Short mmCIF file of C-alpha atoms in Angstrom, two decimals:
data_model
loop_
_atom_site.label_atom_id
_atom_site.label_comp_id
_atom_site.label_asym_id
_atom_site.label_seq_id
_atom_site.Cartn_x
_atom_site.Cartn_y
_atom_site.Cartn_z
CA MET A 59 0.15 -0.06 -0.18
CA PRO A 60 1.64 3.38 -0.96
CA THR A 61 2.73 5.57 2.47
CA ILE A 62 0.62 8.35 1.32
CA SER A 63 -2.79 6.10 1.70
CA THR A 64 -5.15 7.34 4.55
CA PRO A 65 -4.84 6.44 7.91
CA THR A 66 -8.47 5.39 7.62
CA LYS A 67 -7.81 3.13 4.78
CA ILE A 68 -4.64 1.76 6.23
CA ALA A 69 -6.41 1.10 9.63
CA ALA A 70 -9.34 -0.59 7.99
CA THR A 71 -7.33 -2.91 5.62
CA LYS A 72 -5.19 -4.37 8.68
CA GLY A 73 -8.71 -4.63 10.82
CA TYR A 74 -9.29 -6.73 7.87
CA GLY A 75 -6.38 -9.24 8.73
CA ALA A 76 -4.36 -7.64 6.45
CA HIS A 77 -0.38 -7.11 6.90
CA VAL A 78 0.25 -4.35 5.25
CA SER A 79 3.25 -4.16 3.24
CA PHE A 80 4.44 -0.08 2.34
CA SER A 81 5.97 1.18 -1.14
CA GLY A 82 5.57 4.52 -3.15
CA SER A 83 3.25 6.03 -4.90
CA THR A 84 3.92 5.37 -8.10
CA SER A 85 3.10 1.86 -10.10
CA SER A 86 6.98 1.41 -10.35
CA GLU A 87 7.51 1.49 -7.06
CA ARG A 88 4.45 -0.29 -6.18
CA GLU A 89 5.27 -3.06 -8.28
CA ALA A 90 8.98 -3.36 -6.74
CA ALA A 91 7.77 -3.79 -3.27
CA VAL A 92 5.15 -7.00 -4.52
CA LYS A 93 8.58 -8.01 -6.31
CA GLU A 94 10.04 -7.86 -2.71
CA VAL A 95 7.53 -9.40 -1.12
CA ILE A 96 7.50 -12.59 -3.45
CA ALA A 97 10.65 -13.12 -3.35
CA ASN A 98 10.47 -12.96 0.56
CA THR A 99 7.24 -14.35 1.40
CA ASN A 100 6.53 -16.83 -1.95
CA ALA A 101 2.88 -15.27 -1.89
CA VAL A 102 1.09 -14.89 -5.18
CA LEU A 103 -0.02 -11.75 -7.24
CA ILE A 104 -3.87 -11.34 -7.79
CA PRO A 105 -3.64 -8.35 -10.34
CA PRO A 106 -5.70 -5.71 -9.06
CA TYR A 107 -7.06 -4.57 -12.36
CA ASP A 108 -5.02 -5.83 -15.34
CA HIS A 109 -6.17 -9.58 -15.94
CA PRO A 110 -9.15 -10.84 -18.02
CA ASP A 111 -10.57 -12.73 -14.69
CA ILE A 112 -10.71 -9.45 -13.17
CA ILE A 113 -12.21 -8.03 -15.98
CA LEU A 114 -14.92 -10.78 -16.51
CA GLY A 115 -15.62 -10.39 -12.44
CA GLN A 116 -15.99 -6.74 -12.78
CA GLY A 117 -18.31 -6.83 -15.51
CA THR A 118 -20.79 -9.14 -12.88
CA MET A 119 -21.40 -5.31 -11.51
CA ALA A 120 -22.71 -4.37 -14.81
CA LEU A 121 -25.22 -7.21 -14.57
CA GLU A 122 -26.42 -6.41 -10.81
CA LEU A 123 -27.00 -2.59 -11.56
CA GLU A 124 -28.57 -3.57 -14.70
CA GLN A 125 -31.12 -6.04 -12.54
CA GLN A 126 -31.38 -3.46 -9.23
CA VAL A 127 -32.39 -0.91 -11.41
CA ALA A 128 -34.51 -2.76 -13.32
CA GLU A 129 -36.10 -4.08 -9.86
CA LEU A 130 -36.31 -0.01 -8.66
CA VAL A 131 -38.10 1.25 -12.09
CA ALA A 132 -40.42 -1.76 -11.80
CA LYS A 133 -41.81 -0.45 -8.02
CA SER A 134 -41.17 3.10 -9.44
CA PRO A 135 -41.61 3.80 -12.68
CA GLY A 136 -41.06 7.56 -12.34
CA LEU A 137 -37.27 6.58 -12.03
CA SER A 138 -36.89 5.82 -15.52
CA ALA A 139 -36.00 8.65 -18.07
CA HIS A 140 -38.67 6.95 -20.21
CA HIS A 141 -41.23 7.55 -18.09
CA SER A 142 -44.08 9.40 -19.22
CA ASP A 143 -47.28 10.05 -17.03
CA ASP A 144 -49.54 9.17 -20.63
CA ASP A 145 -49.48 4.98 -20.22
CA ASP A 146 -51.09 5.04 -23.33
CA ASP A 147 -47.80 4.90 -24.93
CA ASP A 148 -46.53 2.02 -22.77
CA ASP A 149 -50.29 0.13 -23.93
CA ALA A 150 -49.29 0.86 -27.24
CA VAL A 151 -46.23 -0.32 -27.13
CA ALA A 152 -46.74 -3.62 -25.11
CA ALA A 153 -49.80 -4.28 -27.85
CA ALA A 154 -47.21 -3.72 -30.54
CA THR A 155 -44.61 -5.58 -29.41
CA GLY A 156 -46.50 -8.71 -27.39
CA HIS A 157 -44.71 -7.73 -24.22
CA GLY A 158 -46.26 -6.62 -21.04
CA GLN A 159 -46.39 -2.96 -19.85
CA ALA A 160 -43.95 -3.38 -17.37
CA GLU A 161 -41.80 -4.90 -19.48
CA CYS A 162 -41.90 -2.04 -22.23
CA ALA A 163 -41.59 0.74 -19.10
CA TYR A 164 -38.22 -0.60 -18.43
CA ARG A 165 -36.38 0.09 -21.62
CA GLY A 166 -32.45 -0.22 -20.22
CA ILE A 167 -29.97 1.46 -18.46
CA ASP A 168 -29.07 4.55 -20.82
CA ALA A 169 -25.43 4.96 -19.37
CA ILE A 170 -22.70 3.96 -17.02
CA ILE A 171 -20.17 6.66 -15.90
CA ALA A 172 -17.39 4.73 -14.21
CA PRO A 173 -13.77 5.57 -12.60
CA LEU A 174 -11.03 5.01 -14.25
CA GLY A 175 -7.66 4.17 -12.76
CA GLY A 176 -6.31 0.92 -14.09
CA GLY A 177 -8.99 0.24 -15.93
CA GLY A 178 -10.39 -3.14 -14.86
CA MET A 179 -14.03 -1.86 -13.76
CA LEU A 180 -14.29 -0.38 -16.67
CA ALA A 181 -13.14 -2.62 -19.12
CA GLY A 182 -15.93 -5.07 -16.88
CA LEU A 183 -18.31 -3.29 -17.49
CA ALA A 184 -17.94 -2.08 -21.15
CA THR A 185 -17.86 -5.89 -21.68
CA ALA A 186 -20.54 -7.09 -20.04
CA MET A 187 -22.68 -3.92 -21.73
CA HIS A 188 -21.44 -4.23 -25.39
CA PRO A 189 -24.20 -5.85 -26.66
CA THR A 190 -26.81 -3.50 -25.11
CA PRO A 191 -27.39 -0.12 -26.09
CA THR A 192 -26.16 1.26 -23.01
CA ARG A 193 -23.58 3.84 -23.17
CA ILE A 194 -20.19 3.17 -21.45
CA PHE A 195 -17.90 6.45 -20.28
CA GLY A 196 -14.90 6.60 -18.15
CA ALA A 197 -14.41 9.24 -15.66
CA GLU A 198 -10.30 9.95 -14.29
CA PRO A 199 -9.33 13.30 -12.50
CA SER A 200 -7.13 15.38 -14.23
CA PHE A 201 -5.00 16.81 -11.58
CA GLN A 202 -1.25 16.65 -11.97
CA GLY A 203 -1.86 14.28 -15.10
CA ALA A 204 -3.58 11.41 -13.57
CA ASP A 205 -5.60 11.69 -17.05
CA ASP A 206 -3.42 8.82 -18.74
CA ALA A 207 -6.73 7.28 -20.15
CA LEU A 208 -7.66 10.76 -22.08
CA ARG A 209 -4.15 11.59 -23.00
CA GLY A 210 -3.32 8.13 -24.18
CA LEU A 211 -6.61 8.47 -26.65
CA ARG A 212 -5.62 11.90 -27.81
CA ALA A 213 -2.07 10.56 -28.61
CA GLY A 214 -3.38 7.22 -29.93
CA HIS A 215 -1.30 4.60 -28.05
CA ARG A 216 -1.27 3.77 -24.02
CA ILE A 217 0.37 6.13 -21.15
CA PRO A 218 2.35 3.40 -19.50
CA THR A 219 2.66 5.74 -16.75
CA VAL A 220 1.05 8.19 -14.34
CA SER A 221 2.50 10.34 -11.40
CA SER A 222 -0.43 12.08 -9.33
CA LEU A 223 -0.90 12.74 -6.01
CA THR A 224 -4.63 12.74 -6.58
CA ILE A 225 -6.74 12.06 -3.12
CA ALA A 226 -8.03 9.36 -5.18
CA ASP A 227 -5.94 6.64 -4.81
CA GLY A 228 -7.05 3.90 -6.73
CA LEU A 229 -6.96 6.21 -9.56
CA ARG A 230 -2.79 6.87 -9.55
CA THR A 231 -2.02 4.31 -11.73
CA PRO A 232 -2.00 3.72 -15.45
CA VAL A 233 -4.43 1.67 -17.38
CA GLY A 234 -3.49 -1.51 -17.70
CA GLU A 235 -2.27 -3.33 -21.22
CA THR A 236 -5.74 -5.54 -21.28
CA ASN A 237 -7.88 -2.93 -20.02
CA TRP A 238 -6.39 -0.51 -22.58
CA ASP A 239 -7.84 -2.49 -25.44
CA ILE A 240 -11.07 -2.57 -24.53
CA ILE A 241 -11.61 1.08 -23.04
CA SER A 242 -9.66 2.70 -26.37
CA ASN A 243 -12.36 0.82 -28.23
CA THR A 244 -15.08 3.23 -29.29
CA ASP A 245 -17.25 0.86 -29.99
CA TYR A 246 -17.07 -0.72 -26.16
CA VAL A 247 -16.01 2.75 -23.96
CA ARG A 248 -17.15 6.29 -25.34
#
């Protein structure tokens, strides 16, 4: 964990029973610290974001979000951006499609905006929602160069290093190579 992590994050991590090893705040400093821990303890690294299994796991978040939004809209149709006070619209769509009115009232999630650090969450959401009309957007701080994805998109290639002291410490990492292939594809992320 970076030495500049907040005391509450360090305490919470230790509270879960973890042994916390400290590193510098850049990705290269963290990677060097991980190599040292592995060498000293024979630990196995579970990558935090740049691995297909992590991407797929993060994608389940999109499926859960879609299910929860559908349940909320079914209970309170007014929550949907597509809801109108005129029930005749939903009746007409239901009659034309053969679906029930409740099915027609929920048309899916229009957009998801996700934070973008290493890109695992964003790549997972984009992969899971790719076959749907849901638009996926990434958001990252521009503070002190933490906007490596935006700069990479403009340059046409992944930016391999990030050096930023943004308080959003999960975003102080470069976009992973595997994730870059997904999130730089405008068919997946806008």
